[in-house]
PDB file of C-alpha atoms in Angstrom:
ATOM      1  CA  LEU A   6      84.740  89.992 106.544  1.00  0.00           C
ATOM      2  CA  ALA A   7      84.705  87.229 109.129  1.00  0.00           C
ATOM      3  CA  LYS A   8      81.315  88.292 110.485  1.00  0.00           C
ATOM      4  CA  TRP A   9      79.578  88.015 107.130  1.00  0.00           C
ATOM      5  CA  ALA A  10      81.473  84.987 105.811  1.00  0.00           C
ATOM      6  CA  ASP A  11      79.106  82.237 104.720  1.00  0.00           C
ATOM      7  CA  ALA A  12      81.511  79.569 105.987  1.00  0.00           C
ATOM      8  CA  GLU A  13      80.941  77.322 108.975  1.00  0.00           C
ATOM      9  CA  ILE A  14      84.542  77.742 110.195  1.00  0.00           C
ATOM     10  CA  ILE A  15      86.723  80.841 109.940  1.00  0.00           C
ATOM     11  CA  VAL A  16      90.511  80.580 110.215  1.00  0.00           C
ATOM     12  CA  TYR A  17      92.167  83.959 110.881  1.00  0.00           C
ATOM     13  CA  VAL A  18      95.961  84.148 110.591  1.00  0.00           C
ATOM     14  CA  GLY A  19      97.691  87.209 112.010  1.00  0.00           C
ATOM     15  CA  CYS A  20     101.071  87.000 110.285  1.00  0.00           C
ATOM     16  CA  GLY A  21     103.675  89.402 111.629  1.00  0.00           C
ATOM     17  CA  GLU A  22     101.072  91.635 113.236  1.00  0.00           C
ATOM     18  CA  ARG A  23     101.955  94.037 116.011  1.00  0.00           C
ATOM     19  CA  GLY A  24     101.113  92.669 119.444  1.00  0.00           C
ATOM     20  CA  ASN A  25      98.484  95.336 120.110  1.00  0.00           C
ATOM     21  CA  GLU A  26      96.733  94.506 116.807  1.00  0.00           C
ATOM     22  CA  MET A  27      96.423  90.842 117.783  1.00  0.00           C
ATOM     23  CA  THR A  28      95.218  91.908 121.238  1.00  0.00           C
ATOM     24  CA  ASP A  29      92.503  93.976 119.541  1.00  0.00           C
ATOM     25  CA  VAL A  30      91.409  90.943 117.499  1.00  0.00           C
ATOM     26  CA  LEU A  31      91.333  88.759 120.617  1.00  0.00           C
ATOM     27  CA  MET A  32      89.253  91.374 122.451  1.00  0.00           C
ATOM     28  CA  GLU A  33      86.858  92.247 119.594  1.00  0.00           C
ATOM     29  CA  PHE A  34      86.035  88.840 118.093  1.00  0.00           C
ATOM     30  CA  PRO A  35      84.324  87.472 121.244  1.00  0.00           C
ATOM     31  CA  GLU A  36      82.121  90.597 121.343  1.00  0.00           C
ATOM     32  CA  ILE A  37      81.027  90.352 117.694  1.00  0.00           C
ATOM     33  CA  LYS A  38      77.712  88.557 117.338  1.00  0.00           C
ATOM     34  CA  ASP A  39      77.499  85.932 114.616  1.00  0.00           C
ATOM     35  CA  PRO A  40      74.483  86.816 112.414  1.00  0.00           C
ATOM     36  CA  ARG A  41      73.963  83.105 111.660  1.00  0.00           C
ATOM     37  CA  SER A  42      73.569  81.938 115.257  1.00  0.00           C
ATOM     38  CA  GLY A  43      73.412  85.066 117.415  1.00  0.00           C
ATOM     39  CA  GLU A  44      76.320  83.715 119.475  1.00  0.00           C
ATOM     40  CA  SER A  45      79.881  84.988 119.692  1.00  0.00           C
ATOM     41  CA  LEU A  46      81.823  84.882 116.416  1.00  0.00           C
ATOM     42  CA  MET A  47      84.619  83.111 118.322  1.00  0.00           C
ATOM     43  CA  LYS A  48      82.456  79.968 118.451  1.00  0.00           C
ATOM     44  CA  ARG A  49      83.340  79.293 114.799  1.00  0.00           C
ATOM     45  CA  THR A  50      86.738  81.017 114.571  1.00  0.00           C
ATOM     46  CA  VAL A  51      90.286  79.665 114.879  1.00  0.00           C
ATOM     47  CA  LEU A  52      92.986  82.298 115.452  1.00  0.00           C
ATOM     48  CA  VAL A  53      96.641  81.755 114.567  1.00  0.00           C
ATOM     49  CA  ALA A  54      98.568  84.615 116.160  1.00  0.00           C
ATOM     50  CA  ASN A  55     102.101  85.438 115.086  1.00  0.00           C
ATOM     51  CA  THR A  56     103.400  88.813 116.207  1.00  0.00           C
ATOM     52  CA  SER A  57     106.144  90.867 114.601  1.00  0.00           C
ATOM     53  CA  ASP A  58     108.533  90.221 117.494  1.00  0.00           C
ATOM     54  CA  MET A  59     108.491  86.466 116.839  1.00  0.00           C
ATOM     55  CA  PRO A  60     111.171  84.788 114.667  1.00  0.00           C
ATOM     56  CA  VAL A  61     110.937  85.175 110.894  1.00  0.00           C
ATOM     57  CA  ALA A  62     110.642  81.398 110.436  1.00  0.00           C
ATOM     58  CA  ALA A  63     107.571  81.424 112.695  1.00  0.00           C
ATOM     59  CA  ARG A  64     106.050  84.153 110.523  1.00  0.00           C
ATOM     60  CA  GLU A  65     106.484  81.930 107.482  1.00  0.00           C
ATOM     61  CA  ALA A  66     105.091  78.908 109.329  1.00  0.00           C
ATOM     62  CA  SER A  67     101.997  80.766 110.590  1.00  0.00           C
ATOM     63  CA  ILE A  68     100.441  80.925 107.118  1.00  0.00           C
ATOM     64  CA  TYR A  69     101.101  77.229 106.493  1.00  0.00           C
ATOM     65  CA  THR A  70      99.686  76.413 109.937  1.00  0.00           C
ATOM     66  CA  GLY A  71      96.494  78.307 109.111  1.00  0.00           C
ATOM     67  CA  ILE A  72      96.205  76.544 105.764  1.00  0.00           C
ATOM     68  CA  THR A  73      96.687  73.146 107.433  1.00  0.00           C
ATOM     69  CA  ILE A  74      93.987  73.914 110.013  1.00  0.00           C
ATOM     70  CA  ALA A  75      91.602  75.083 107.270  1.00  0.00           C
ATOM     71  CA  GLU A  76      92.275  71.942 105.226  1.00  0.00           C
ATOM     72  CA  TYR A  77      91.601  69.780 108.278  1.00  0.00           C
ATOM     73  CA  PHE A  78      88.147  71.304 108.791  1.00  0.00           C
ATOM     74  CA  ARG A  79      87.478  71.144 105.035  1.00  0.00           C
ATOM     75  CA  ASP A  80      88.310  67.439 105.072  1.00  0.00           C
ATOM     76  CA  MET A  81      85.867  67.036 107.974  1.00  0.00           C
ATOM     77  CA  GLY A  82      83.131  68.346 105.657  1.00  0.00           C
ATOM     78  CA  TYR A  83      82.890  71.947 106.898  1.00  0.00           C
ATOM     79  CA  SER A  84      82.906  74.984 104.649  1.00  0.00           C
ATOM     80  CA  VAL A  85      85.927  77.078 105.628  1.00  0.00           C
ATOM     81  CA  ALA A  86      87.081  80.651 105.043  1.00  0.00           C
ATOM     82  CA  ILE A  87      90.727  81.511 105.678  1.00  0.00           C
ATOM     83  CA  MET A  88      91.875  85.089 106.178  1.00  0.00           C
ATOM     84  CA  ALA A  89      95.542  86.005 106.345  1.00  0.00           C
ATOM     85  CA  ASP A  90      96.648  89.394 107.619  1.00  0.00           C
ATOM     86  CA  SER A  91      99.186  90.371 106.351  1.00  0.00           C
ATOM     87  CA  THR A  92     100.402  88.459 103.318  1.00  0.00           C
ATOM     88  CA  SER A  93     102.909  91.220 102.542  1.00  0.00           C
ATOM     89  CA  ARG A  94     104.628  90.521 105.882  1.00  0.00           C
ATOM     90  CA  TRP A  95     104.613  86.839 104.980  1.00  0.00           C
ATOM     91  CA  ALA A  96     106.287  87.670 101.647  1.00  0.00           C
ATOM     92  CA  GLU A  97     108.874  89.780 103.494  1.00  0.00           C
ATOM     93  CA  ALA A  98     109.599  86.821 105.773  1.00  0.00           C
ATOM     94  CA  LEU A  99     110.014  84.525 102.757  1.00  0.00           C
ATOM     95  CA  ARG A 100     112.407  87.022 101.181  1.00  0.00           C
ATOM     96  CA  GLU A 101     114.426  87.362 104.393  1.00  0.00           C
ATOM     97  CA  ILE A 102     114.749  83.587 104.783  1.00  0.00           C
ATOM     98  CA  SER A 103     115.675  83.247 101.110  1.00  0.00           C
ATOM     99  CA  GLY A 104     118.369  85.890 101.547  1.00  0.00           C
ATOM    100  CA  ARG A 105     119.806  84.133 104.569  1.00  0.00           C
ATOM    101  CA  LEU A 106     119.974  80.918 102.554  1.00  0.00           C
ATOM    102  CA  GLU A 107     121.756  82.860  99.781  1.00  0.00           C
ATOM    103  CA  GLU A 108     119.088  81.952  97.231  1.00  0.00           C
ATOM    104  CA  MET A 109     118.509  84.112  94.176  1.00  0.00           C
ATOM    105  CA  PRO A 110     115.439  86.355  94.500  1.00  0.00           C
ATOM    106  CA  GLY A 111     112.633  86.124  91.974  1.00  0.00           C
ATOM    107  CA  GLU A 112     112.033  88.676  89.222  1.00  0.00           C
ATOM    108  CA  GLU A 113     109.946  90.895  91.498  1.00  0.00           C
ATOM    109  CA  GLY A 114     112.297  90.568  94.466  1.00  0.00           C
ATOM    110  CA  TYR A 115     110.286  87.897  96.290  1.00  0.00           C
ATOM    111  CA  PRO A 116     111.048  84.175  96.218  1.00  0.00           C
TER     112      PRO A 116
END
């Protein structure tokens, strides 16, 4: 998806990914050639890496960090694509934090 995105800036958020999955992304993205420029795809990519062994609060914050970075580049006039992998792990983190705060879960079990 990132390779063929028509955006000038790509923000990739690895939320709760296994360490080896993020390593794969860090190894593969520099090797992928950008069809727009012929250079490395990393030249227009921002990676936010949050692995599954990091605290749950950091998992929640990683998505918001990616959104903030994307909004910054948008405000600078760039077209931006944001990709979050995995939003289900983000939802699990939100549910875990909500449970620790003794909040009532939503109808579907997620806050």
